[in-house]
Short mmCIF file of C-alpha atoms and ligand atoms in Angstrom, two decimals:
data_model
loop_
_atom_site.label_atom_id
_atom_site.label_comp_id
_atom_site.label_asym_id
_atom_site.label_seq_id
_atom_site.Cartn_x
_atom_site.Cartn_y
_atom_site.Cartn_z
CA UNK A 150 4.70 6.18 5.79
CA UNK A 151 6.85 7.24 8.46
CA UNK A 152 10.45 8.39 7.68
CA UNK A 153 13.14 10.52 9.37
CA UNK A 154 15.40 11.41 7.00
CA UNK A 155 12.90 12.09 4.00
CA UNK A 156 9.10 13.87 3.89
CA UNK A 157 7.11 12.52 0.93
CA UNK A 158 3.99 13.78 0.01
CA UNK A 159 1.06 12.14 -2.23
CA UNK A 160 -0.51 15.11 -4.07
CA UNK A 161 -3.15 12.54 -5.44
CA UNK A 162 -5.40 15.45 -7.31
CA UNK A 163 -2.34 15.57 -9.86
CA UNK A 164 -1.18 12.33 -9.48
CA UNK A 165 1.93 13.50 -8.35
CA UNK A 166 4.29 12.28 -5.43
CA UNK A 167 6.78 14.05 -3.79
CA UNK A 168 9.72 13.00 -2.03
CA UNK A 169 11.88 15.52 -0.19
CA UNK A 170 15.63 14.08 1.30
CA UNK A 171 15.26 15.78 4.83
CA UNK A 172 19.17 16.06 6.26
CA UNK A 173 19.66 19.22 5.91
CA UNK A 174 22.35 19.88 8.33
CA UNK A 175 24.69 17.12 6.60
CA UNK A 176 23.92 18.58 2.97
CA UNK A 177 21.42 15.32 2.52
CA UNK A 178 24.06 12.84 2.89
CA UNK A 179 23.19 9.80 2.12
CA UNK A 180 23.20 7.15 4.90
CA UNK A 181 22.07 3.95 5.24
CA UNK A 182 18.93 4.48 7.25
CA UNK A 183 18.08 7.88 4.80
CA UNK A 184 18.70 5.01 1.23
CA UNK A 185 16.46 3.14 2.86
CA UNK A 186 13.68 4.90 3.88
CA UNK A 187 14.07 6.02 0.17
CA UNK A 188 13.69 2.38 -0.97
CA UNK A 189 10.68 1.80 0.85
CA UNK A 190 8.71 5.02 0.02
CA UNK A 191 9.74 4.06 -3.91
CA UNK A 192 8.58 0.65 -3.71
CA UNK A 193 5.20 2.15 -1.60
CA UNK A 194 4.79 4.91 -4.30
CA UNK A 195 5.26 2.50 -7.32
CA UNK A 196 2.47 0.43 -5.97
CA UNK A 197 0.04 3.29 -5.55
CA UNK A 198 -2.08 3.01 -8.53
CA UNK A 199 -3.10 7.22 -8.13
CA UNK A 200 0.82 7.93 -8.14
CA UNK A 201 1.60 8.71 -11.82
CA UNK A 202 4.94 10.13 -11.43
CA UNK A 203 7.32 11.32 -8.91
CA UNK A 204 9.72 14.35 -8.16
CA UNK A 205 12.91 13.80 -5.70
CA UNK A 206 14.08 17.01 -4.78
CA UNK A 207 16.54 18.37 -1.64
CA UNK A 208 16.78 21.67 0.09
CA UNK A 209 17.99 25.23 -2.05
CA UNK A 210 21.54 24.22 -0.42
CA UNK A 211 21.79 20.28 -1.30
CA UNK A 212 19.86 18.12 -3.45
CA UNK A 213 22.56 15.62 -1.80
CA UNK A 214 26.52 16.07 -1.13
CA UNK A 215 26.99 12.40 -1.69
CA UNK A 216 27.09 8.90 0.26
CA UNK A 217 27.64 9.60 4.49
CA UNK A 218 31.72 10.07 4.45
CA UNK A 219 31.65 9.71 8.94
CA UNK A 220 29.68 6.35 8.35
CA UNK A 221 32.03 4.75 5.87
CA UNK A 222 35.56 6.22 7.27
CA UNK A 223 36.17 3.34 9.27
CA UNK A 224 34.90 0.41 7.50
CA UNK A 225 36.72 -2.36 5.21
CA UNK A 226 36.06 -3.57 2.35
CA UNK A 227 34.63 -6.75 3.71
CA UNK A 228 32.29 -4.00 5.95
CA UNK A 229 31.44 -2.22 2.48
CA UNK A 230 30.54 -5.91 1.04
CA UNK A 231 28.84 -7.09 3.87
CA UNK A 232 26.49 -3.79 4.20
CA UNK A 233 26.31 -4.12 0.40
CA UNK A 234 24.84 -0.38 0.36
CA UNK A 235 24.32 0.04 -3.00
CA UNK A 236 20.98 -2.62 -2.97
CA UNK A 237 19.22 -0.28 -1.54
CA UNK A 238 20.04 2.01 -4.46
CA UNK A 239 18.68 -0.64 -7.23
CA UNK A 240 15.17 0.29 -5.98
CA UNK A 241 15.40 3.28 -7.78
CA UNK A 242 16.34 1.87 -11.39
CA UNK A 243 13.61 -0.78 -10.39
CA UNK A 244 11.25 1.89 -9.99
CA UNK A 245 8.22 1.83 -12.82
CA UNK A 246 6.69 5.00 -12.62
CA UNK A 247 8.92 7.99 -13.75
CA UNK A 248 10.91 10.12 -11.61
CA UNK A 249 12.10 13.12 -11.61
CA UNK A 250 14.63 15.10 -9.82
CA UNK A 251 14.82 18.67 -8.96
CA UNK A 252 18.03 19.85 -7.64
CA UNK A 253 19.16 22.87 -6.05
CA UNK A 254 22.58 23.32 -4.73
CA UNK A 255 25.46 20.23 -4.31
CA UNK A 256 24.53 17.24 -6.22
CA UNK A 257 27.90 15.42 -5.67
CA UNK A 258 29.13 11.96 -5.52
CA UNK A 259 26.22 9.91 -4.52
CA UNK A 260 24.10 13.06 -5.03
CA UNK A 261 24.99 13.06 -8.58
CA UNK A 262 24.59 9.63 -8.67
CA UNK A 263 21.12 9.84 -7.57
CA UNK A 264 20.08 12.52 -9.81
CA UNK A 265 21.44 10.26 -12.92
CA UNK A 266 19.73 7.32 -12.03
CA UNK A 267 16.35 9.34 -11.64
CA UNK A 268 14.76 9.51 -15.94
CA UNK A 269 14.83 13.15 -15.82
CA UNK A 270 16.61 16.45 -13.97
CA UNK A 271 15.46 19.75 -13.16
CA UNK A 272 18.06 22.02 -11.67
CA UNK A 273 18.08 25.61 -10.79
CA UNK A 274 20.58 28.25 -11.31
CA UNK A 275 22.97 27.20 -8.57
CA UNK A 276 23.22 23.76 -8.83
CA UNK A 277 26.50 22.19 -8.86
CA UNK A 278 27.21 18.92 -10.22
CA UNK A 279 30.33 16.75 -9.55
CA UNK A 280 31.84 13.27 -8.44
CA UNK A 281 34.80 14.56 -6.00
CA UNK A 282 35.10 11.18 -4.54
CA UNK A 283 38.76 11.09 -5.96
CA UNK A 284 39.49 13.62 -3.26
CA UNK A 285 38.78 11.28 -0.16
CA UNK A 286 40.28 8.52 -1.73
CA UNK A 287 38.19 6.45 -4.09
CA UNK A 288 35.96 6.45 -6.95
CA UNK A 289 31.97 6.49 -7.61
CA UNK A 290 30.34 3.60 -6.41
CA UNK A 291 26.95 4.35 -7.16
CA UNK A 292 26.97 4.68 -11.26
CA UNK A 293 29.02 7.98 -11.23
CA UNK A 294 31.31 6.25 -13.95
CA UNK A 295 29.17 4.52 -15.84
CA UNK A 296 25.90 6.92 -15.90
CA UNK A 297 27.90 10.18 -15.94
CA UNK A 298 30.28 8.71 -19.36
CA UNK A 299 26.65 7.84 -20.70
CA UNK A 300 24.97 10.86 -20.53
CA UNK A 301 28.36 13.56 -21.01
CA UNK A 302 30.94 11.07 -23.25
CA UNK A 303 34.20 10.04 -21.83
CA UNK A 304 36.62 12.68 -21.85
CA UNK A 305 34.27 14.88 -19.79
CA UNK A 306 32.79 12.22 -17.60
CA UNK A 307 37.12 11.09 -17.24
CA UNK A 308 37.50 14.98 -16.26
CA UNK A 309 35.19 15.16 -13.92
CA UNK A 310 35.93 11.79 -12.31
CA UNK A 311 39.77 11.84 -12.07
CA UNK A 312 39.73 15.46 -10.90
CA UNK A 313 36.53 15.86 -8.58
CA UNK A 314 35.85 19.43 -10.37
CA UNK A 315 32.31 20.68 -10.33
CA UNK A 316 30.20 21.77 -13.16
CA UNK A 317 27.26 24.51 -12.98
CA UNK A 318 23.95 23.76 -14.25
CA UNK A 319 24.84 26.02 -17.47
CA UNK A 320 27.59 23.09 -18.13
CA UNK A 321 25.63 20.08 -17.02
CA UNK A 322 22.76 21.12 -19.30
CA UNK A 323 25.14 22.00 -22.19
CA UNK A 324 26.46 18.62 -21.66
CA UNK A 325 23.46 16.88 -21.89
CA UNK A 326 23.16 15.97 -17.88
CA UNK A 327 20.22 17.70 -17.13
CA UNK A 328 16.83 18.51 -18.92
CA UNK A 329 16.95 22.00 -17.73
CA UNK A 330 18.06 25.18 -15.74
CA UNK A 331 15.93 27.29 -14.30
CA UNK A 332 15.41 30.21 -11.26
CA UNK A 333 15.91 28.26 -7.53
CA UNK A 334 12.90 29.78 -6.50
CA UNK A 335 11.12 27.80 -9.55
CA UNK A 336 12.92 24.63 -9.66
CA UNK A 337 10.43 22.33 -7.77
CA UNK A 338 7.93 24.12 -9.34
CA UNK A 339 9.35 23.23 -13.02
CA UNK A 340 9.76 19.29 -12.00
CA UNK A 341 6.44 18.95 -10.40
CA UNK A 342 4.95 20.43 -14.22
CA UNK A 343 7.15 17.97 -15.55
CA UNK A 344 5.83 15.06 -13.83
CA UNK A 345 2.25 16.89 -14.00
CA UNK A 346 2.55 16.25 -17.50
CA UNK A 347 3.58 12.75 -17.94
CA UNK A 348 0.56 12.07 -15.01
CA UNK A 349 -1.55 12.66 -17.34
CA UNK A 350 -0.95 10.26 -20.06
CA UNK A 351 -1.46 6.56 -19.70
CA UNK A 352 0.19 5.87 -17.39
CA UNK A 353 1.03 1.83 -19.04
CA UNK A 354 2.29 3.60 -22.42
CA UNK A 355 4.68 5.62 -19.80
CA UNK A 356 5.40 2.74 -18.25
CA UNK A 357 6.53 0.35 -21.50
CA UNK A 358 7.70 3.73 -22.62
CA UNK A 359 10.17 4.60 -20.05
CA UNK A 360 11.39 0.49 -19.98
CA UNK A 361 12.21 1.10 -23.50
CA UNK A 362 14.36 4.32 -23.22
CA UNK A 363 15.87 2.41 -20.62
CA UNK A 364 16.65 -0.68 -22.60
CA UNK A 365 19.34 1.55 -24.95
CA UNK A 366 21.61 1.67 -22.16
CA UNK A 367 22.40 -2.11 -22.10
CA UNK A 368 21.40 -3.32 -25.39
CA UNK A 369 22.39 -3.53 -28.58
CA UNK A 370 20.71 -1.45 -31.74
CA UNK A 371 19.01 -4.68 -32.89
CA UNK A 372 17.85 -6.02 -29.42
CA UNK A 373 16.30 -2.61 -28.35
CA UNK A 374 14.41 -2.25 -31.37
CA UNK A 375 12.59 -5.36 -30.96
CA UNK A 376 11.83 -4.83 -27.57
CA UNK A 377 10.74 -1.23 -28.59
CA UNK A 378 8.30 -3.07 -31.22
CA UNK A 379 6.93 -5.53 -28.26
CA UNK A 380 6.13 -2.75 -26.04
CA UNK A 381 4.52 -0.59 -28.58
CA UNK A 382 2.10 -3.78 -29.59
CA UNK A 383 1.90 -4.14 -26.16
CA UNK A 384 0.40 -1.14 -25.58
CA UNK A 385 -2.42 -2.18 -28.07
CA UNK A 386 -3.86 -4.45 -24.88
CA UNK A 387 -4.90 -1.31 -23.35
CA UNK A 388 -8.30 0.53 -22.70
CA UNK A 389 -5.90 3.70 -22.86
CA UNK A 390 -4.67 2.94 -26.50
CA UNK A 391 -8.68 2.87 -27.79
CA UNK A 392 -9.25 5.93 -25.47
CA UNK A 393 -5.95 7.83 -26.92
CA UNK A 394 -6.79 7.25 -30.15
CA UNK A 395 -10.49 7.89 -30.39
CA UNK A 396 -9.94 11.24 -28.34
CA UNK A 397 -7.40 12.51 -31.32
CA UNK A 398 -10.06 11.49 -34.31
CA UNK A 399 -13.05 12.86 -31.72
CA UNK A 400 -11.26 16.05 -31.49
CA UNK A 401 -11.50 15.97 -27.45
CA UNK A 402 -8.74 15.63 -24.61
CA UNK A 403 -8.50 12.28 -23.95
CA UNK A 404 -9.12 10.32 -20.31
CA UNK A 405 -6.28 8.08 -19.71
CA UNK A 406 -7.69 5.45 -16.88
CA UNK A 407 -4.44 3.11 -17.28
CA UNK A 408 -6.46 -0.05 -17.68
N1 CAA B 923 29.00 12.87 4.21
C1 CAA B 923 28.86 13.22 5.51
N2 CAA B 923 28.73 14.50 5.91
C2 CAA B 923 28.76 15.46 4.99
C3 CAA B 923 28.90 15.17 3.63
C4 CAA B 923 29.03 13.80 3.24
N3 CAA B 923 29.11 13.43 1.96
N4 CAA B 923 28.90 16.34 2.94
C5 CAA B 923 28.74 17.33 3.84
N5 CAA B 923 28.67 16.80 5.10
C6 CAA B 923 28.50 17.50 6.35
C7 CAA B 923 29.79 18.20 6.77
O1 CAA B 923 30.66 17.29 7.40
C8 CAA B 923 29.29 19.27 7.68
O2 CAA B 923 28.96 18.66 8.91
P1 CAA B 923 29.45 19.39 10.30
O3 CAA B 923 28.69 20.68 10.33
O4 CAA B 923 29.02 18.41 11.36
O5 CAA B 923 30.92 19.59 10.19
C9 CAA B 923 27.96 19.67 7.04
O6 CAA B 923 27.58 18.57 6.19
C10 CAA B 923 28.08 20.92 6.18
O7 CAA B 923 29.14 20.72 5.26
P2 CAA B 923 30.38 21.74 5.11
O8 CAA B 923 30.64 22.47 6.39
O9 CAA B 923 31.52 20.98 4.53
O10 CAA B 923 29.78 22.76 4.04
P3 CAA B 923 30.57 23.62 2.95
O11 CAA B 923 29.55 24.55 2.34
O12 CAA B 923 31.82 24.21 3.51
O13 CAA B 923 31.03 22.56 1.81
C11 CAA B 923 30.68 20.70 0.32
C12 CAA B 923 30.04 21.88 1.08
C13 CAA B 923 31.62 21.23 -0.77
C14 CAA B 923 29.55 19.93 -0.33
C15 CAA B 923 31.48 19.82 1.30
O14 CAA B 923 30.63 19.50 2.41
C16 CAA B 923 31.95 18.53 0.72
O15 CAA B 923 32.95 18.50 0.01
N6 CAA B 923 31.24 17.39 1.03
C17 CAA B 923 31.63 16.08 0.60
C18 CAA B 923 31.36 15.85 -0.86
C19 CAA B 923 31.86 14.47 -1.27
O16 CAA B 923 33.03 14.16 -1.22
N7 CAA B 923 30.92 13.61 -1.70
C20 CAA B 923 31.23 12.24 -2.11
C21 CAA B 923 30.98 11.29 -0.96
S1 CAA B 923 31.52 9.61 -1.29
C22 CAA B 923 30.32 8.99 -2.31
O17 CAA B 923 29.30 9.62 -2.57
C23 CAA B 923 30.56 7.57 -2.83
C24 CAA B 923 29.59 7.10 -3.84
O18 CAA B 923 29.88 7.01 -5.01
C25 CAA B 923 28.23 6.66 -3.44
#
């Protein structure tokens, strides 16, 4: 895989991937080109059967400071609909395998965007979280009001929205945006134990397992629960259900092969 705007990196004795956004001098804004590199390395690591799970992380300045503000200044709206940017962004909700961001620094707009439509979010001390695209002139395009009301409730997410203010790390976890907060210098650290973690289960219970959490979001109470119940029997077909389950009554650690 060769990319300009991002690194990624396939730590296959964990199981882990990495993904680094790699524009540091524009704060990781997101352009067309960098969204799409991101795309393909997703749909590359998702079909890797030794990638388990997968941390996105940025620099100790930006995870990301939002979509590329010089590359849509001078477009219309038939330009916006003809580019149709945000496609390249469904790659990432497609995405099986779990991700995980770890973010340092401005996670704004499309930044923030990003980090809510990864499952999970690390984020060190000085991370800032916000959706100041009121500011230039519009509004989230990328989730920001829909993910962001989800996760924090509506008279925050409304705040944050309609005024473009930034909220610390201390606030976003209070809130229930982020899983934790932790020292920059042990941010990526902290997500890649994360994801070191959930590599090590079976990796098709994590799979029906993250659909499911998933499923809330766009289902009702009734519909969810059956497809909850599906997936769970589902995960009966598996060599990993036997192996899970004979490891706890042998009293050993069990080897998930995710067959
Ligand atoms: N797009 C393009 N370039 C950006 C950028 C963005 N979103 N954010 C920062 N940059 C560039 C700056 O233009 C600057 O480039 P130059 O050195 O060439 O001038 C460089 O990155 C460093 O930025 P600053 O000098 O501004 O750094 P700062 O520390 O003074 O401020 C900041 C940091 C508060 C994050 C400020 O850069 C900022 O407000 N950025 C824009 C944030 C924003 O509005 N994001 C929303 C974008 S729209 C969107 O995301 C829509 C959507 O829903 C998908």
């Amino acid at each position: 895989m060769n990319f300009e705007y991002i690194k990624v990196d396939r730590a296959y004795e964990t199981n882990v991937a990495l993904i680094e956004l790699n524009r540091p001098k524009e704060l990781n804004a997101l352009n067309l080109q960098l969204m799409s590199e991101l795309r393909n390395a997703l749909i590359e690591l998702d079909d890797d059967e030794e990638v388990r799970a997968i941390v996105l992380t940025g620099n100790e300045r930006a995870f990301a400071a939002g979509a590329d503000i010089k590359q849509m200044a001078g477009k219309s709206a038939i330009d916006m609909l003809e580019i149709d940017q945000f496609s390249t962004w469904d790659q990432i909700k497609k995405t099986k395998k779990p991700i995980i961001a770890a973010v340092s620094g401005f996670a704004l707009g499309g930044g923030c965007e990003l980090a809510m439509t990864c499952d999970m979010i690390v984020a060190s001390e000085t991370a800032k979280f916000g959706q100041p695209e009121i500011k230039i002139g519009v509004m989230p395009g990328a989730g920001g009001t829909q993910r962001l009301t989800k996760a924090i409730g509506k008279v925050r997410a409304m705040e944050m929205v309609l005024t473009g203010k930034f909220i610390s790390a201390e606030e976003a976890l209070d809130f229930g945006l982020i899983n934790k907060v932790v020292p920059v210098e042990m941010c990526l650290e902290e997500a890649i134990t994360l994801a070191k973690t959930i590599a090590f289960q079976s990796p098709i219970a994590v799979r029906l397992a993250k659909e499911s959490v998933l499923k809330a979001f766009d289902s009702t109470l009734e519909q969810g629960l059956m497809f909850e119940r599906k997936n769970f029997y589902m995960t009966f077909a598996s060599e990993d259900q036997k192996e899970g389950m004979n490891a706890f009554i042998e009293k050993r650690k069990p080897d998930f092969k995710g067959k």
